[in-house]
Protein backbone atom coordinates (compact mmCIF):
# COMPACT_ATOMS: atom_id res chain seq x y z
CA UNK A 1 0.00 0.00 0.00
CA UNK A 2 2.82 2.41 0.89
CA UNK A 3 4.58 1.84 -2.41
CA UNK A 4 1.40 2.26 -4.44
CA UNK A 5 0.69 5.58 -2.73
CA UNK A 6 4.27 6.71 -3.38
CA UNK A 7 4.09 5.75 -7.06
CA UNK A 8 0.76 7.57 -7.52
CA UNK A 9 2.18 10.69 -5.90
CA UNK A 10 5.27 10.51 -8.07
CA UNK A 11 3.17 10.13 -11.24
CA UNK A 12 1.09 13.15 -10.26
CA UNK A 13 4.27 15.16 -9.69
CA UNK A 14 5.81 14.18 -13.03
CA UNK A 15 2.54 14.71 -14.89
CA UNK A 16 2.27 18.42 -14.10
CA UNK A 17 2.67 20.64 -17.15
CA UNK A 18 4.82 23.76 -17.07
CA UNK A 19 6.12 23.19 -13.55
CA UNK A 20 8.11 26.41 -13.50
CA UNK A 21 5.50 28.64 -15.11
CA UNK A 22 3.75 29.56 -11.86
CA UNK A 23 5.87 27.81 -9.26
CA UNK A 24 5.95 29.22 -5.76
CA UNK A 25 8.30 29.05 -2.83
CA UNK A 26 7.40 29.57 0.80
CA UNK A 27 8.67 29.28 4.31
CA UNK A 28 6.85 28.33 7.51
CA UNK A 29 9.20 29.75 10.18
CA UNK A 30 7.62 28.18 13.29
CA UNK A 31 7.40 24.78 11.61
CA UNK A 32 10.86 25.07 9.99
CA UNK A 33 9.51 24.04 6.60
CA UNK A 34 10.63 25.20 3.16
CA UNK A 35 7.96 24.61 0.53
CA UNK A 36 8.08 24.50 -3.26
CA UNK A 37 4.82 24.25 -5.18
CA UNK A 38 3.67 23.86 -8.74
CA UNK A 39 1.04 26.22 -10.15
CA UNK A 40 -1.32 26.63 -7.19
CA UNK A 41 -3.91 28.39 -9.38
CA UNK A 42 -4.70 25.11 -11.16
CA UNK A 43 -7.37 22.77 -9.82
CA UNK A 44 -4.78 20.13 -8.83
CA UNK A 45 -1.25 21.09 -7.79
CA UNK A 46 1.66 19.61 -5.88
CA UNK A 47 3.44 20.94 -2.82
CA UNK A 48 6.80 19.55 -1.68
CA UNK A 49 7.97 20.51 1.82
CA UNK A 50 11.46 20.13 3.15
CA UNK A 51 12.30 19.96 6.85
CA UNK A 52 14.97 22.40 8.00
CA UNK A 53 16.72 22.87 11.37
CA UNK A 54 17.05 19.17 12.08
CA UNK A 55 19.58 16.34 12.24
CA UNK A 56 20.41 14.79 8.86
CA UNK A 57 18.77 11.51 9.82
CA UNK A 58 15.59 13.41 10.77
CA UNK A 59 15.27 15.50 7.61
CA UNK A 60 12.00 14.73 5.92
CA UNK A 61 10.24 15.58 2.68
CA UNK A 62 6.46 15.91 2.44
CA UNK A 63 4.85 15.24 -0.95
CA UNK A 64 1.36 16.72 -0.92
CA UNK A 65 -1.01 16.71 -3.89
CA UNK A 66 -3.54 19.52 -3.33
CA UNK A 67 -6.99 20.30 -4.73
CA UNK A 68 -8.32 23.85 -4.82
CA UNK A 69 -11.76 24.07 -3.26
CA UNK A 70 -12.35 27.76 -4.00
CA UNK A 71 -10.15 30.31 -5.71
CA UNK A 72 -10.69 34.02 -5.61
CA UNK A 73 -8.49 37.02 -6.22
CA UNK A 74 -7.65 37.38 -2.52
CA UNK A 75 -8.21 33.95 -0.90
CA UNK A 76 -7.56 30.44 -2.16
CA UNK A 77 -8.92 27.49 -0.13
CA UNK A 78 -7.38 24.07 -0.66
CA UNK A 79 -7.44 20.49 0.62
CA UNK A 80 -4.90 17.74 0.16
CA UNK A 81 -2.99 14.93 1.67
CA UNK A 82 0.17 13.09 1.22
CA UNK A 83 3.07 11.31 2.75
CA UNK A 84 6.24 12.18 4.58
CA UNK A 85 9.40 10.53 3.32
CA UNK A 86 12.78 10.42 4.98
CA UNK A 87 15.41 9.74 2.30
CA UNK A 88 18.36 10.20 4.70
CA UNK A 89 17.16 7.86 7.48
CA UNK A 90 19.67 5.25 6.34
CA UNK A 91 22.37 7.41 7.94
CA UNK A 92 20.95 6.48 11.35
CA UNK A 93 19.78 2.95 10.53
CA UNK A 94 21.66 0.93 7.90
CA UNK A 95 18.86 -1.68 7.82
CA UNK A 96 16.17 0.88 6.92
CA UNK A 97 14.41 0.91 3.56
CA UNK A 98 15.98 2.98 0.82
CA UNK A 99 13.09 5.44 1.07
CA UNK A 100 11.53 5.40 4.51
CA UNK A 101 7.91 6.50 4.83
CA UNK A 102 7.46 8.31 8.13
CA UNK A 103 3.74 8.99 8.00
CA UNK A 104 0.67 10.43 6.31
CA UNK A 105 -1.09 13.76 6.51
CA UNK A 106 -4.19 15.66 5.47
CA UNK A 107 -3.93 19.37 4.77
CA UNK A 108 -6.63 22.04 4.85
CA UNK A 109 -5.54 25.59 4.32
CA UNK A 110 -5.82 28.98 2.72
CA UNK A 111 -3.44 31.22 0.87
CA UNK A 112 -4.28 34.87 1.29
CA UNK A 113 -3.00 37.67 -0.96
CA UNK A 114 -3.37 40.76 1.25
CA UNK A 115 -1.59 43.28 -0.99
CA UNK A 116 -3.79 44.53 -3.86
CA UNK A 117 -0.79 45.98 -5.70
CA UNK A 118 1.09 42.65 -5.64
CA UNK A 119 -0.92 39.42 -5.42
CA UNK A 120 2.25 37.29 -5.73
CA UNK A 121 2.97 37.63 -2.00
CA UNK A 122 0.73 35.37 0.05
CA UNK A 123 0.17 34.44 3.66
CA UNK A 124 -0.41 30.71 4.13
CA UNK A 125 -2.35 29.25 7.06
CA UNK A 126 -3.03 25.55 7.39
CA UNK A 127 -4.27 22.75 9.63
CA UNK A 128 -2.36 19.54 9.14
CA UNK A 129 -3.40 16.33 10.95
CA UNK A 130 -0.46 13.93 10.76
CA UNK A 131 -0.25 10.24 11.68
CA UNK A 132 2.81 7.98 11.89
CA UNK A 133 3.19 5.19 9.33
CA UNK A 134 2.10 2.52 11.83
CA UNK A 135 -0.99 4.60 12.81
CA UNK A 136 0.05 4.29 16.48
CA UNK A 137 0.29 8.02 17.09
CA UNK A 138 -0.45 11.33 15.48
CA UNK A 139 -0.49 15.06 16.01
CA UNK A 140 -2.55 18.02 14.84
CA UNK A 141 -0.14 20.54 13.34
CA UNK A 142 -0.79 24.09 12.25
CA UNK A 143 1.34 26.05 9.83
CA UNK A 144 1.70 29.79 9.25
CA UNK A 145 4.04 31.13 6.61
CA UNK A 146 4.83 33.37 3.68
CA UNK A 147 4.68 32.36 0.01
CA UNK A 148 5.90 34.04 -3.16
CA UNK A 149 4.52 33.00 -6.58
CA UNK A 150 6.91 33.23 -9.51
CA UNK A 151 5.69 33.94 -13.01
CA UNK A 152 5.90 36.12 -16.02
CA UNK A 153 5.18 39.78 -15.57
CA UNK A 154 2.42 41.27 -17.64
CA UNK A 155 3.76 43.33 -20.49
CA UNK A 156 2.72 46.92 -20.42
CA UNK A 157 1.19 48.27 -23.57
CA UNK A 158 3.40 50.84 -25.30
CA UNK A 159 2.16 54.38 -25.01
CA UNK A 160 1.70 55.97 -28.39
CA UNK A 161 1.65 59.71 -28.73
CA UNK A 162 -0.76 61.29 -31.18
CA UNK A 163 0.82 62.59 -34.37
CA UNK A 164 1.13 66.34 -34.57
CA UNK A 165 -0.16 68.04 -37.69
CA UNK A 166 1.94 71.04 -38.73
mmCIF file with all atom_site columns, C-alpha atoms in Angstrom:
data_model
loop_
_atom_site.group_PDB
_atom_site.id
_atom_site.type_symbol
_atom_site.label_atom_id
_atom_site.label_alt_id
_atom_site.label_comp_id
_atom_site.label_asym_id
_atom_site.label_entity_id
_atom_site.label_seq_id
_atom_site.pdbx_PDB_ins_code
_atom_site.Cartn_x
_atom_site.Cartn_y
_atom_site.Cartn_z
_atom_site.occupancy
_atom_site.B_iso_or_equiv
_atom_site.pdbx_formal_charge
_atom_site.auth_seq_id
_atom_site.auth_comp_id
_atom_site.auth_asym_id
_atom_site.auth_atom_id
_atom_site.pdbx_PDB_model_num
ATOM 1   C CA . UNK A 1 1   ? 0.000   0.000  0.000   1.00 0.00 ? 1   UNK A CA 1
ATOM 2   C CA . UNK A 1 2   ? 2.820   2.409  0.886   1.00 0.00 ? 2   UNK A CA 1
ATOM 3   C CA . UNK A 1 3   ? 4.581   1.839  -2.411  1.00 0.00 ? 3   UNK A CA 1
ATOM 4   C CA . UNK A 1 4   ? 1.399   2.259  -4.438  1.00 0.00 ? 4   UNK A CA 1
ATOM 5   C CA . UNK A 1 5   ? 0.686   5.583  -2.730  1.00 0.00 ? 5   UNK A CA 1
ATOM 6   C CA . UNK A 1 6   ? 4.267   6.714  -3.376  1.00 0.00 ? 6   UNK A CA 1
ATOM 7   C CA . UNK A 1 7   ? 4.086   5.746  -7.064  1.00 0.00 ? 7   UNK A CA 1
ATOM 8   C CA . UNK A 1 8   ? 0.762   7.566  -7.523  1.00 0.00 ? 8   UNK A CA 1
ATOM 9   C CA . UNK A 1 9   ? 2.175   10.690 -5.904  1.00 0.00 ? 9   UNK A CA 1
ATOM 10  C CA . UNK A 1 10  ? 5.274   10.511 -8.074  1.00 0.00 ? 10  UNK A CA 1
ATOM 11  C CA . UNK A 1 11  ? 3.169   10.128 -11.237 1.00 0.00 ? 11  UNK A CA 1
ATOM 12  C CA . UNK A 1 12  ? 1.090   13.154 -10.264 1.00 0.00 ? 12  UNK A CA 1
ATOM 13  C CA . UNK A 1 13  ? 4.268   15.160 -9.687  1.00 0.00 ? 13  UNK A CA 1
ATOM 14  C CA . UNK A 1 14  ? 5.814   14.184 -13.028 1.00 0.00 ? 14  UNK A CA 1
ATOM 15  C CA . UNK A 1 15  ? 2.537   14.706 -14.892 1.00 0.00 ? 15  UNK A CA 1
ATOM 16  C CA . UNK A 1 16  ? 2.270   18.420 -14.104 1.00 0.00 ? 16  UNK A CA 1
ATOM 17  C CA . UNK A 1 17  ? 2.672   20.641 -17.153 1.00 0.00 ? 17  UNK A CA 1
ATOM 18  C CA . UNK A 1 18  ? 4.824   23.759 -17.066 1.00 0.00 ? 18  UNK A CA 1
ATOM 19  C CA . UNK A 1 19  ? 6.120   23.185 -13.552 1.00 0.00 ? 19  UNK A CA 1
ATOM 20  C CA . UNK A 1 20  ? 8.112   26.412 -13.501 1.00 0.00 ? 20  UNK A CA 1
ATOM 21  C CA . UNK A 1 21  ? 5.498   28.640 -15.108 1.00 0.00 ? 21  UNK A CA 1
ATOM 22  C CA . UNK A 1 22  ? 3.746   29.562 -11.862 1.00 0.00 ? 22  UNK A CA 1
ATOM 23  C CA . UNK A 1 23  ? 5.866   27.814 -9.260  1.00 0.00 ? 23  UNK A CA 1
ATOM 24  C CA . UNK A 1 24  ? 5.950   29.216 -5.759  1.00 0.00 ? 24  UNK A CA 1
ATOM 25  C CA . UNK A 1 25  ? 8.296   29.050 -2.831  1.00 0.00 ? 25  UNK A CA 1
ATOM 26  C CA . UNK A 1 26  ? 7.396   29.570 0.802   1.00 0.00 ? 26  UNK A CA 1
ATOM 27  C CA . UNK A 1 27  ? 8.672   29.276 4.314   1.00 0.00 ? 27  UNK A CA 1
ATOM 28  C CA . UNK A 1 28  ? 6.847   28.329 7.505   1.00 0.00 ? 28  UNK A CA 1
ATOM 29  C CA . UNK A 1 29  ? 9.198   29.749 10.184  1.00 0.00 ? 29  UNK A CA 1
ATOM 30  C CA . UNK A 1 30  ? 7.621   28.178 13.287  1.00 0.00 ? 30  UNK A CA 1
ATOM 31  C CA . UNK A 1 31  ? 7.397   24.783 11.609  1.00 0.00 ? 31  UNK A CA 1
ATOM 32  C CA . UNK A 1 32  ? 10.858  25.067 9.994   1.00 0.00 ? 32  UNK A CA 1
ATOM 33  C CA . UNK A 1 33  ? 9.514   24.044 6.596   1.00 0.00 ? 33  UNK A CA 1
ATOM 34  C CA . UNK A 1 34  ? 10.634  25.202 3.163   1.00 0.00 ? 34  UNK A CA 1
ATOM 35  C CA . UNK A 1 35  ? 7.958   24.606 0.527   1.00 0.00 ? 35  UNK A CA 1
ATOM 36  C CA . UNK A 1 36  ? 8.084   24.503 -3.261  1.00 0.00 ? 36  UNK A CA 1
ATOM 37  C CA . UNK A 1 37  ? 4.820   24.251 -5.183  1.00 0.00 ? 37  UNK A CA 1
ATOM 38  C CA . UNK A 1 38  ? 3.671   23.862 -8.739  1.00 0.00 ? 38  UNK A CA 1
ATOM 39  C CA . UNK A 1 39  ? 1.040   26.220 -10.155 1.00 0.00 ? 39  UNK A CA 1
ATOM 40  C CA . UNK A 1 40  ? -1.321  26.630 -7.195  1.00 0.00 ? 40  UNK A CA 1
ATOM 41  C CA . UNK A 1 41  ? -3.911  28.388 -9.382  1.00 0.00 ? 41  UNK A CA 1
ATOM 42  C CA . UNK A 1 42  ? -4.703  25.113 -11.160 1.00 0.00 ? 42  UNK A CA 1
ATOM 43  C CA . UNK A 1 43  ? -7.369  22.772 -9.818  1.00 0.00 ? 43  UNK A CA 1
ATOM 44  C CA . UNK A 1 44  ? -4.779  20.132 -8.831  1.00 0.00 ? 44  UNK A CA 1
ATOM 45  C CA . UNK A 1 45  ? -1.252  21.092 -7.793  1.00 0.00 ? 45  UNK A CA 1
ATOM 46  C CA . UNK A 1 46  ? 1.665   19.614 -5.885  1.00 0.00 ? 46  UNK A CA 1
ATOM 47  C CA . UNK A 1 47  ? 3.439   20.938 -2.822  1.00 0.00 ? 47  UNK A CA 1
ATOM 48  C CA . UNK A 1 48  ? 6.800   19.551 -1.680  1.00 0.00 ? 48  UNK A CA 1
ATOM 49  C CA . UNK A 1 49  ? 7.968   20.506 1.816   1.00 0.00 ? 49  UNK A CA 1
ATOM 50  C CA . UNK A 1 50  ? 11.462  20.128 3.155   1.00 0.00 ? 50  UNK A CA 1
ATOM 51  C CA . UNK A 1 51  ? 12.296  19.960 6.854   1.00 0.00 ? 51  UNK A CA 1
ATOM 52  C CA . UNK A 1 52  ? 14.974  22.399 8.000   1.00 0.00 ? 52  UNK A CA 1
ATOM 53  C CA . UNK A 1 53  ? 16.720  22.873 11.372  1.00 0.00 ? 53  UNK A CA 1
ATOM 54  C CA . UNK A 1 54  ? 17.046  19.175 12.076  1.00 0.00 ? 54  UNK A CA 1
ATOM 55  C CA . UNK A 1 55  ? 19.583  16.341 12.239  1.00 0.00 ? 55  UNK A CA 1
ATOM 56  C CA . UNK A 1 56  ? 20.410  14.794 8.857   1.00 0.00 ? 56  UNK A CA 1
ATOM 57  C CA . UNK A 1 57  ? 18.770  11.513 9.820   1.00 0.00 ? 57  UNK A CA 1
ATOM 58  C CA . UNK A 1 58  ? 15.593  13.409 10.766  1.00 0.00 ? 58  UNK A CA 1
ATOM 59  C CA . UNK A 1 59  ? 15.271  15.499 7.607   1.00 0.00 ? 59  UNK A CA 1
ATOM 60  C CA . UNK A 1 60  ? 12.003  14.727 5.917   1.00 0.00 ? 60  UNK A CA 1
ATOM 61  C CA . UNK A 1 61  ? 10.240  15.579 2.684   1.00 0.00 ? 61  UNK A CA 1
ATOM 62  C CA . UNK A 1 62  ? 6.457   15.908 2.445   1.00 0.00 ? 62  UNK A CA 1
ATOM 63  C CA . UNK A 1 63  ? 4.850   15.240 -0.950  1.00 0.00 ? 63  UNK A CA 1
ATOM 64  C CA . UNK A 1 64  ? 1.363   16.718 -0.921  1.00 0.00 ? 64  UNK A CA 1
ATOM 65  C CA . UNK A 1 65  ? -1.013  16.713 -3.891  1.00 0.00 ? 65  UNK A CA 1
ATOM 66  C CA . UNK A 1 66  ? -3.544  19.517 -3.333  1.00 0.00 ? 66  UNK A CA 1
ATOM 67  C CA . UNK A 1 67  ? -6.988  20.298 -4.733  1.00 0.00 ? 67  UNK A CA 1
ATOM 68  C CA . UNK A 1 68  ? -8.315  23.848 -4.821  1.00 0.00 ? 68  UNK A CA 1
ATOM 69  C CA . UNK A 1 69  ? -11.761 24.074 -3.261  1.00 0.00 ? 69  UNK A CA 1
ATOM 70  C CA . UNK A 1 70  ? -12.352 27.755 -3.998  1.00 0.00 ? 70  UNK A CA 1
ATOM 71  C CA . UNK A 1 71  ? -10.150 30.312 -5.713  1.00 0.00 ? 71  UNK A CA 1
ATOM 72  C CA . UNK A 1 72  ? -10.686 34.024 -5.610  1.00 0.00 ? 72  UNK A CA 1
ATOM 73  C CA . UNK A 1 73  ? -8.490  37.025 -6.220  1.00 0.00 ? 73  UNK A CA 1
ATOM 74  C CA . UNK A 1 74  ? -7.655  37.385 -2.519  1.00 0.00 ? 74  UNK A CA 1
ATOM 75  C CA . UNK A 1 75  ? -8.205  33.952 -0.901  1.00 0.00 ? 75  UNK A CA 1
ATOM 76  C CA . UNK A 1 76  ? -7.563  30.437 -2.160  1.00 0.00 ? 76  UNK A CA 1
ATOM 77  C CA . UNK A 1 77  ? -8.924  27.491 -0.125  1.00 0.00 ? 77  UNK A CA 1
ATOM 78  C CA . UNK A 1 78  ? -7.379  24.067 -0.661  1.00 0.00 ? 78  UNK A CA 1
ATOM 79  C CA . UNK A 1 79  ? -7.436  20.485 0.623   1.00 0.00 ? 79  UNK A CA 1
ATOM 80  C CA . UNK A 1 80  ? -4.900  17.742 0.157   1.00 0.00 ? 80  UNK A CA 1
ATOM 81  C CA . UNK A 1 81  ? -2.994  14.930 1.672   1.00 0.00 ? 81  UNK A CA 1
ATOM 82  C CA . UNK A 1 82  ? 0.174   13.087 1.216   1.00 0.00 ? 82  UNK A CA 1
ATOM 83  C CA . UNK A 1 83  ? 3.068   11.305 2.754   1.00 0.00 ? 83  UNK A CA 1
ATOM 84  C CA . UNK A 1 84  ? 6.239   12.181 4.583   1.00 0.00 ? 84  UNK A CA 1
ATOM 85  C CA . UNK A 1 85  ? 9.404   10.530 3.319   1.00 0.00 ? 85  UNK A CA 1
ATOM 86  C CA . UNK A 1 86  ? 12.781  10.420 4.981   1.00 0.00 ? 86  UNK A CA 1
ATOM 87  C CA . UNK A 1 87  ? 15.412  9.741  2.296   1.00 0.00 ? 87  UNK A CA 1
ATOM 88  C CA . UNK A 1 88  ? 18.355  10.202 4.697   1.00 0.00 ? 88  UNK A CA 1
ATOM 89  C CA . UNK A 1 89  ? 17.158  7.865  7.475   1.00 0.00 ? 89  UNK A CA 1
ATOM 90  C CA . UNK A 1 90  ? 19.667  5.248  6.343   1.00 0.00 ? 90  UNK A CA 1
ATOM 91  C CA . UNK A 1 91  ? 22.369  7.406  7.938   1.00 0.00 ? 91  UNK A CA 1
ATOM 92  C CA . UNK A 1 92  ? 20.952  6.480  11.350  1.00 0.00 ? 92  UNK A CA 1
ATOM 93  C CA . UNK A 1 93  ? 19.782  2.951  10.527  1.00 0.00 ? 93  UNK A CA 1
ATOM 94  C CA . UNK A 1 94  ? 21.656  0.928  7.900   1.00 0.00 ? 94  UNK A CA 1
ATOM 95  C CA . UNK A 1 95  ? 18.861  -1.678 7.825   1.00 0.00 ? 95  UNK A CA 1
ATOM 96  C CA . UNK A 1 96  ? 16.173  0.875  6.922   1.00 0.00 ? 96  UNK A CA 1
ATOM 97  C CA . UNK A 1 97  ? 14.406  0.907  3.562   1.00 0.00 ? 97  UNK A CA 1
ATOM 98  C CA . UNK A 1 98  ? 15.983  2.977  0.822   1.00 0.00 ? 98  UNK A CA 1
ATOM 99  C CA . UNK A 1 99  ? 13.093  5.436  1.069   1.00 0.00 ? 99  UNK A CA 1
ATOM 100 C CA . UNK A 1 100 ? 11.530  5.405  4.514   1.00 0.00 ? 100 UNK A CA 1
ATOM 101 C CA . UNK A 1 101 ? 7.907   6.497  4.827   1.00 0.00 ? 101 UNK A CA 1
ATOM 102 C CA . UNK A 1 102 ? 7.462   8.311  8.131   1.00 0.00 ? 102 UNK A CA 1
ATOM 103 C CA . UNK A 1 103 ? 3.738   8.992  8.000   1.00 0.00 ? 103 UNK A CA 1
ATOM 104 C CA . UNK A 1 104 ? 0.673   10.434 6.309   1.00 0.00 ? 104 UNK A CA 1
ATOM 105 C CA . UNK A 1 105 ? -1.087  13.764 6.506   1.00 0.00 ? 105 UNK A CA 1
ATOM 106 C CA . UNK A 1 106 ? -4.187  15.660 5.472   1.00 0.00 ? 106 UNK A CA 1
ATOM 107 C CA . UNK A 1 107 ? -3.930  19.371 4.773   1.00 0.00 ? 107 UNK A CA 1
ATOM 108 C CA . UNK A 1 108 ? -6.632  22.037 4.850   1.00 0.00 ? 108 UNK A CA 1
ATOM 109 C CA . UNK A 1 109 ? -5.536  25.589 4.318   1.00 0.00 ? 109 UNK A CA 1
ATOM 110 C CA . UNK A 1 110 ? -5.818  28.981 2.724   1.00 0.00 ? 110 UNK A CA 1
ATOM 111 C CA . UNK A 1 111 ? -3.436  31.217 0.869   1.00 0.00 ? 111 UNK A CA 1
ATOM 112 C CA . UNK A 1 112 ? -4.285  34.872 1.295   1.00 0.00 ? 112 UNK A CA 1
ATOM 113 C CA . UNK A 1 113 ? -2.997  37.667 -0.958  1.00 0.00 ? 113 UNK A CA 1
ATOM 114 C CA . UNK A 1 114 ? -3.374  40.763 1.251   1.00 0.00 ? 114 UNK A CA 1
ATOM 115 C CA . UNK A 1 115 ? -1.592  43.283 -0.994  1.00 0.00 ? 115 UNK A CA 1
ATOM 116 C CA . UNK A 1 116 ? -3.791  44.534 -3.863  1.00 0.00 ? 116 UNK A CA 1
ATOM 117 C CA . UNK A 1 117 ? -0.785  45.983 -5.703  1.00 0.00 ? 117 UNK A CA 1
ATOM 118 C CA . UNK A 1 118 ? 1.086   42.649 -5.641  1.00 0.00 ? 118 UNK A CA 1
ATOM 119 C CA . UNK A 1 119 ? -0.922  39.416 -5.421  1.00 0.00 ? 119 UNK A CA 1
ATOM 120 C CA . UNK A 1 120 ? 2.245   37.291 -5.727  1.00 0.00 ? 120 UNK A CA 1
ATOM 121 C CA . UNK A 1 121 ? 2.970   37.630 -2.005  1.00 0.00 ? 121 UNK A CA 1
ATOM 122 C CA . UNK A 1 122 ? 0.730   35.367 0.050   1.00 0.00 ? 122 UNK A CA 1
ATOM 123 C CA . UNK A 1 123 ? 0.170   34.436 3.659   1.00 0.00 ? 123 UNK A CA 1
ATOM 124 C CA . UNK A 1 124 ? -0.405  30.710 4.127   1.00 0.00 ? 124 UNK A CA 1
ATOM 125 C CA . UNK A 1 125 ? -2.352  29.252 7.063   1.00 0.00 ? 125 UNK A CA 1
ATOM 126 C CA . UNK A 1 126 ? -3.026  25.554 7.391   1.00 0.00 ? 126 UNK A CA 1
ATOM 127 C CA . UNK A 1 127 ? -4.269  22.751 9.626   1.00 0.00 ? 127 UNK A CA 1
ATOM 128 C CA . UNK A 1 128 ? -2.364  19.535 9.145   1.00 0.00 ? 128 UNK A CA 1
ATOM 129 C CA . UNK A 1 129 ? -3.399  16.329 10.953  1.00 0.00 ? 129 UNK A CA 1
ATOM 130 C CA . UNK A 1 130 ? -0.457  13.932 10.758  1.00 0.00 ? 130 UNK A CA 1
ATOM 131 C CA . UNK A 1 131 ? -0.251  10.241 11.684  1.00 0.00 ? 131 UNK A CA 1
ATOM 132 C CA . UNK A 1 132 ? 2.809   7.981  11.886  1.00 0.00 ? 132 UNK A CA 1
ATOM 133 C CA . UNK A 1 133 ? 3.191   5.192  9.328   1.00 0.00 ? 133 UNK A CA 1
ATOM 134 C CA . UNK A 1 134 ? 2.097   2.523  11.830  1.00 0.00 ? 134 UNK A CA 1
ATOM 135 C CA . UNK A 1 135 ? -0.993  4.599  12.811  1.00 0.00 ? 135 UNK A CA 1
ATOM 136 C CA . UNK A 1 136 ? 0.053   4.285  16.477  1.00 0.00 ? 136 UNK A CA 1
ATOM 137 C CA . UNK A 1 137 ? 0.293   8.025  17.092  1.00 0.00 ? 137 UNK A CA 1
ATOM 138 C CA . UNK A 1 138 ? -0.447  11.327 15.476  1.00 0.00 ? 138 UNK A CA 1
ATOM 139 C CA . UNK A 1 139 ? -0.486  15.061 16.006  1.00 0.00 ? 139 UNK A CA 1
ATOM 140 C CA . UNK A 1 140 ? -2.547  18.025 14.837  1.00 0.00 ? 140 UNK A CA 1
ATOM 141 C CA . UNK A 1 141 ? -0.142  20.541 13.342  1.00 0.00 ? 141 UNK A CA 1
ATOM 142 C CA . UNK A 1 142 ? -0.794  24.094 12.251  1.00 0.00 ? 142 UNK A CA 1
ATOM 143 C CA . UNK A 1 143 ? 1.337   26.053 9.826   1.00 0.00 ? 143 UNK A CA 1
ATOM 144 C CA . UNK A 1 144 ? 1.701   29.790 9.248   1.00 0.00 ? 144 UNK A CA 1
ATOM 145 C CA . UNK A 1 145 ? 4.041   31.126 6.612   1.00 0.00 ? 145 UNK A CA 1
ATOM 146 C CA . UNK A 1 146 ? 4.827   33.372 3.684   1.00 0.00 ? 146 UNK A CA 1
ATOM 147 C CA . UNK A 1 147 ? 4.681   32.362 0.014   1.00 0.00 ? 147 UNK A CA 1
ATOM 148 C CA . UNK A 1 148 ? 5.896   34.044 -3.162  1.00 0.00 ? 148 UNK A CA 1
ATOM 149 C CA . UNK A 1 149 ? 4.522   33.004 -6.578  1.00 0.00 ? 149 UNK A CA 1
ATOM 150 C CA . UNK A 1 150 ? 6.915   33.233 -9.513  1.00 0.00 ? 150 UNK A CA 1
ATOM 151 C CA . UNK A 1 151 ? 5.690   33.939 -13.008 1.00 0.00 ? 151 UNK A CA 1
ATOM 152 C CA . UNK A 1 152 ? 5.897   36.118 -16.018 1.00 0.00 ? 152 UNK A CA 1
ATOM 153 C CA . UNK A 1 153 ? 5.182   39.776 -15.571 1.00 0.00 ? 153 UNK A CA 1
ATOM 154 C CA . UNK A 1 154 ? 2.421   41.269 -17.640 1.00 0.00 ? 154 UNK A CA 1
ATOM 155 C CA . UNK A 1 155 ? 3.760   43.329 -20.491 1.00 0.00 ? 155 UNK A CA 1
ATOM 156 C CA . UNK A 1 156 ? 2.718   46.920 -20.418 1.00 0.00 ? 156 UNK A CA 1
ATOM 157 C CA . UNK A 1 157 ? 1.189   48.275 -23.572 1.00 0.00 ? 157 UNK A CA 1
ATOM 158 C CA . UNK A 1 158 ? 3.398   50.838 -25.300 1.00 0.00 ? 158 UNK A CA 1
ATOM 159 C CA . UNK A 1 159 ? 2.159   54.380 -25.008 1.00 0.00 ? 159 UNK A CA 1
ATOM 160 C CA . UNK A 1 160 ? 1.695   55.973 -28.393 1.00 0.00 ? 160 UNK A CA 1
ATOM 161 C CA . UNK A 1 161 ? 1.646   59.705 -28.730 1.00 0.00 ? 161 UNK A CA 1
ATOM 162 C CA . UNK A 1 162 ? -0.755  61.291 -31.182 1.00 0.00 ? 162 UNK A CA 1
ATOM 163 C CA . UNK A 1 163 ? 0.820   62.590 -34.372 1.00 0.00 ? 163 UNK A CA 1
ATOM 164 C CA . UNK A 1 164 ? 1.133   66.344 -34.569 1.00 0.00 ? 164 UNK A CA 1
ATOM 165 C CA . UNK A 1 165 ? -0.163  68.041 -37.687 1.00 0.00 ? 165 UNK A CA 1
ATOM 166 C CA . UNK A 1 166 ? 1.941   71.040 -38.726 1.00 0.00 ? 166 UNK A CA 1
#
